[in-house]
Tab-separated table of C-alpha atoms in Angstrom:
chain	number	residue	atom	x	y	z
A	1	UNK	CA	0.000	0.000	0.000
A	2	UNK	CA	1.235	3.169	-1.067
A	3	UNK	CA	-0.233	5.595	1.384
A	4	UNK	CA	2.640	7.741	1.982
A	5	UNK	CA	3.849	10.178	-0.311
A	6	UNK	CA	5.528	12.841	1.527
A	7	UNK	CA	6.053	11.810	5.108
A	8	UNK	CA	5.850	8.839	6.995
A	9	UNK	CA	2.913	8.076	9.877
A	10	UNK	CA	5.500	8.772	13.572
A	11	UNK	CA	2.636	7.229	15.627
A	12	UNK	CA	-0.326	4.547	15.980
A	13	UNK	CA	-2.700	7.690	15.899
A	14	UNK	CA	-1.746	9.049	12.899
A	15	UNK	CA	-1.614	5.768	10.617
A	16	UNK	CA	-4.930	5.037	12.402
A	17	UNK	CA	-6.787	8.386	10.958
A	18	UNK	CA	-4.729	8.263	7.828
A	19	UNK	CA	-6.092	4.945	7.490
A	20	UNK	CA	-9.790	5.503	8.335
A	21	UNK	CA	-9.941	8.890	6.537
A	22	UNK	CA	-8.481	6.532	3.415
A	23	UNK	CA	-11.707	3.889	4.362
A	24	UNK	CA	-13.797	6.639	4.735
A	25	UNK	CA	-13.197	8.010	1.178
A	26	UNK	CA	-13.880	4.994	-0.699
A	27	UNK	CA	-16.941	4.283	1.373
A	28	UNK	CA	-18.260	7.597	0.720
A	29	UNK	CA	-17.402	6.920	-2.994
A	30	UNK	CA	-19.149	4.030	-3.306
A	31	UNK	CA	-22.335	5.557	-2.062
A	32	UNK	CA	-21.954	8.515	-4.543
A	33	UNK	CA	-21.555	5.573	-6.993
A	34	UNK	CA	-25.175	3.982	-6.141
A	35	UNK	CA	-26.788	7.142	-5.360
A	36	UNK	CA	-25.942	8.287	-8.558
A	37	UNK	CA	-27.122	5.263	-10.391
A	38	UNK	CA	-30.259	4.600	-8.290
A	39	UNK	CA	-31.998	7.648	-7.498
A	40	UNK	CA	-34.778	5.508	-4.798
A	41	UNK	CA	-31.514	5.755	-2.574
A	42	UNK	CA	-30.933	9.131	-2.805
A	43	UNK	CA	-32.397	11.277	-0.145
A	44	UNK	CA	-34.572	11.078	2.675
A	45	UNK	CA	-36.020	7.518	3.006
A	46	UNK	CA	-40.053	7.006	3.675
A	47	UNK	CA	-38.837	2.541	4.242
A	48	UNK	CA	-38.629	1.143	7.698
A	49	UNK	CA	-34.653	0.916	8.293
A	50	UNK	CA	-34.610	-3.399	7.921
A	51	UNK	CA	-36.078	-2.066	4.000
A	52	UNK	CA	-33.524	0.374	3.449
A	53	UNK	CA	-30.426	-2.129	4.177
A	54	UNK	CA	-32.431	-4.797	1.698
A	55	UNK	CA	-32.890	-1.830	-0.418
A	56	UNK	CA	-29.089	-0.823	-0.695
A	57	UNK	CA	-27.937	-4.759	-0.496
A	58	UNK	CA	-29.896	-5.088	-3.550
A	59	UNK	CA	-28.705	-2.174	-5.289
A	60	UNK	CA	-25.098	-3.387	-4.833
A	61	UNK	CA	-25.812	-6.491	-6.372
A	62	UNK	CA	-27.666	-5.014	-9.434
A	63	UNK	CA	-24.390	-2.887	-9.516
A	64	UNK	CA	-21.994	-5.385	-9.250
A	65	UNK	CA	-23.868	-7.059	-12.034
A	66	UNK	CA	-24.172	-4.225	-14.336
A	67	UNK	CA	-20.191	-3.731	-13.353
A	68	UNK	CA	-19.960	-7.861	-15.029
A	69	UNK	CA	-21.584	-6.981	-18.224
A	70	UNK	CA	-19.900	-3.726	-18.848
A	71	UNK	CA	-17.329	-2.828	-16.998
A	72	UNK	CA	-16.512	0.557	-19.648
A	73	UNK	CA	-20.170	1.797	-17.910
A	74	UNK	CA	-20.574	5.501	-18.392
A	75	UNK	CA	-21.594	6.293	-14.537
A	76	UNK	CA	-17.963	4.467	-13.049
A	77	UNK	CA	-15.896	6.883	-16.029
A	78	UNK	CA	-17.961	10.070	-15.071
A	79	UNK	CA	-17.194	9.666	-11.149
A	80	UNK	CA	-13.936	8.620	-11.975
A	81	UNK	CA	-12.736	11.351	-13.962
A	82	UNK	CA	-13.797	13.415	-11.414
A	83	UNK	CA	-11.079	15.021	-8.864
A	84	UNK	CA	-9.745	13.576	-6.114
A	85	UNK	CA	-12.038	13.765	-3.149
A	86	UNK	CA	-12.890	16.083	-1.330
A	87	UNK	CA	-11.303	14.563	2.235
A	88	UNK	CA	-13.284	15.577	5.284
A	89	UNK	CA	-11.410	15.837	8.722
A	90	UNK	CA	-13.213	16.176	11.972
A	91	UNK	CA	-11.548	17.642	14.831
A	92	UNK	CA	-13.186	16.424	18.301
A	93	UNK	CA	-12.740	18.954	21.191
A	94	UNK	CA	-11.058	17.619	24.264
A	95	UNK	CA	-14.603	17.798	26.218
A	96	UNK	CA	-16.298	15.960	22.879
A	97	UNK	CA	-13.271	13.077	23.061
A	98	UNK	CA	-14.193	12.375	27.076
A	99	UNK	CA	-17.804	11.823	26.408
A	100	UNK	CA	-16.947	9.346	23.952
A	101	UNK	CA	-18.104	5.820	24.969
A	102	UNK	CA	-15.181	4.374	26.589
A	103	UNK	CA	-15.422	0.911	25.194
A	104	UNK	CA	-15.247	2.384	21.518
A	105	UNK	CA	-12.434	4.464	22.621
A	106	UNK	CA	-10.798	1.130	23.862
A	107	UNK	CA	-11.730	-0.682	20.565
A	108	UNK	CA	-10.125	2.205	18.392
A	109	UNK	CA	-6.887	1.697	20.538
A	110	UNK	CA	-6.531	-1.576	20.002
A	111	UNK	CA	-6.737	-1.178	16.290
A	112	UNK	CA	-4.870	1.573	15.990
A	113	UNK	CA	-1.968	-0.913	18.243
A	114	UNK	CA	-2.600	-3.798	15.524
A	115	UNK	CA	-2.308	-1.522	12.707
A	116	UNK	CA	0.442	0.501	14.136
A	117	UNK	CA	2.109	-2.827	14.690
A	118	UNK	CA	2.131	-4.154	11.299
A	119	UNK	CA	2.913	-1.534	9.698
A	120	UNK	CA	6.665	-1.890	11.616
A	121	UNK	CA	6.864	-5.759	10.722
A	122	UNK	CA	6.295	-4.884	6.929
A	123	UNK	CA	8.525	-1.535	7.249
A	124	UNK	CA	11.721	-3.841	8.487
């Protein structure tokens, strides 16, 4: 993975957000993707939530299928032509980060560690 033009990650925290601002992205993308293509998806929803992830499951699957048959499709070559996205960064004030549920805090550390951790096995 080349995620690291300029500078180097010094720290489990940074690699972390690099990495889930990276996740992020392509999530995001992928939604722009089947919003774009299905319009039903796109905007406020009037389904009860178990109908909206069928709803979305589905549309990935028609997707992926239309993706099979022609992979040259004109919506993937108009989204990606487009620049690079537009990368959001949210800043959590100190207050904001010690109302955070403690057990996702713990989970984030711990991934952050195993990530962190690889990274240095691969990087010797």
């Amino acid at each position: 993975m080349n995620e690291f033009t300029e500078h180097s990650p010094e720290n489990k925290k940074e690699l972390f957000n690099l990495r889930h601002s990276s996740l992020r992205t392509t999530i995001e993308r992928g939604f722009g993707i089947l919003m774009s293509r299905f319009r039903s998806i796109n905007g406020k929803s009037f389904w009860s939530y178990e109908t909206q992830v069928d709803v979305v499951l589905t549309c990935c699957i028609i997707h992926n299928h239309i993706m099979g048959v022609d992979p040259y499709d004109f919506l993937i070559k108009e989204i990606c032509s487009e620049s690079e996205p537009i990368r959001r960064t949210i800043n959590l004030s100190q207050r904001e980060e010690r109302e955070e549920n403690k057990e996702w805090i713990t989970k984030r550390e711990m991934i952050a560690s195993t990530i962190w951790n690889d990274y240095n096995t691969k990087r010797n």
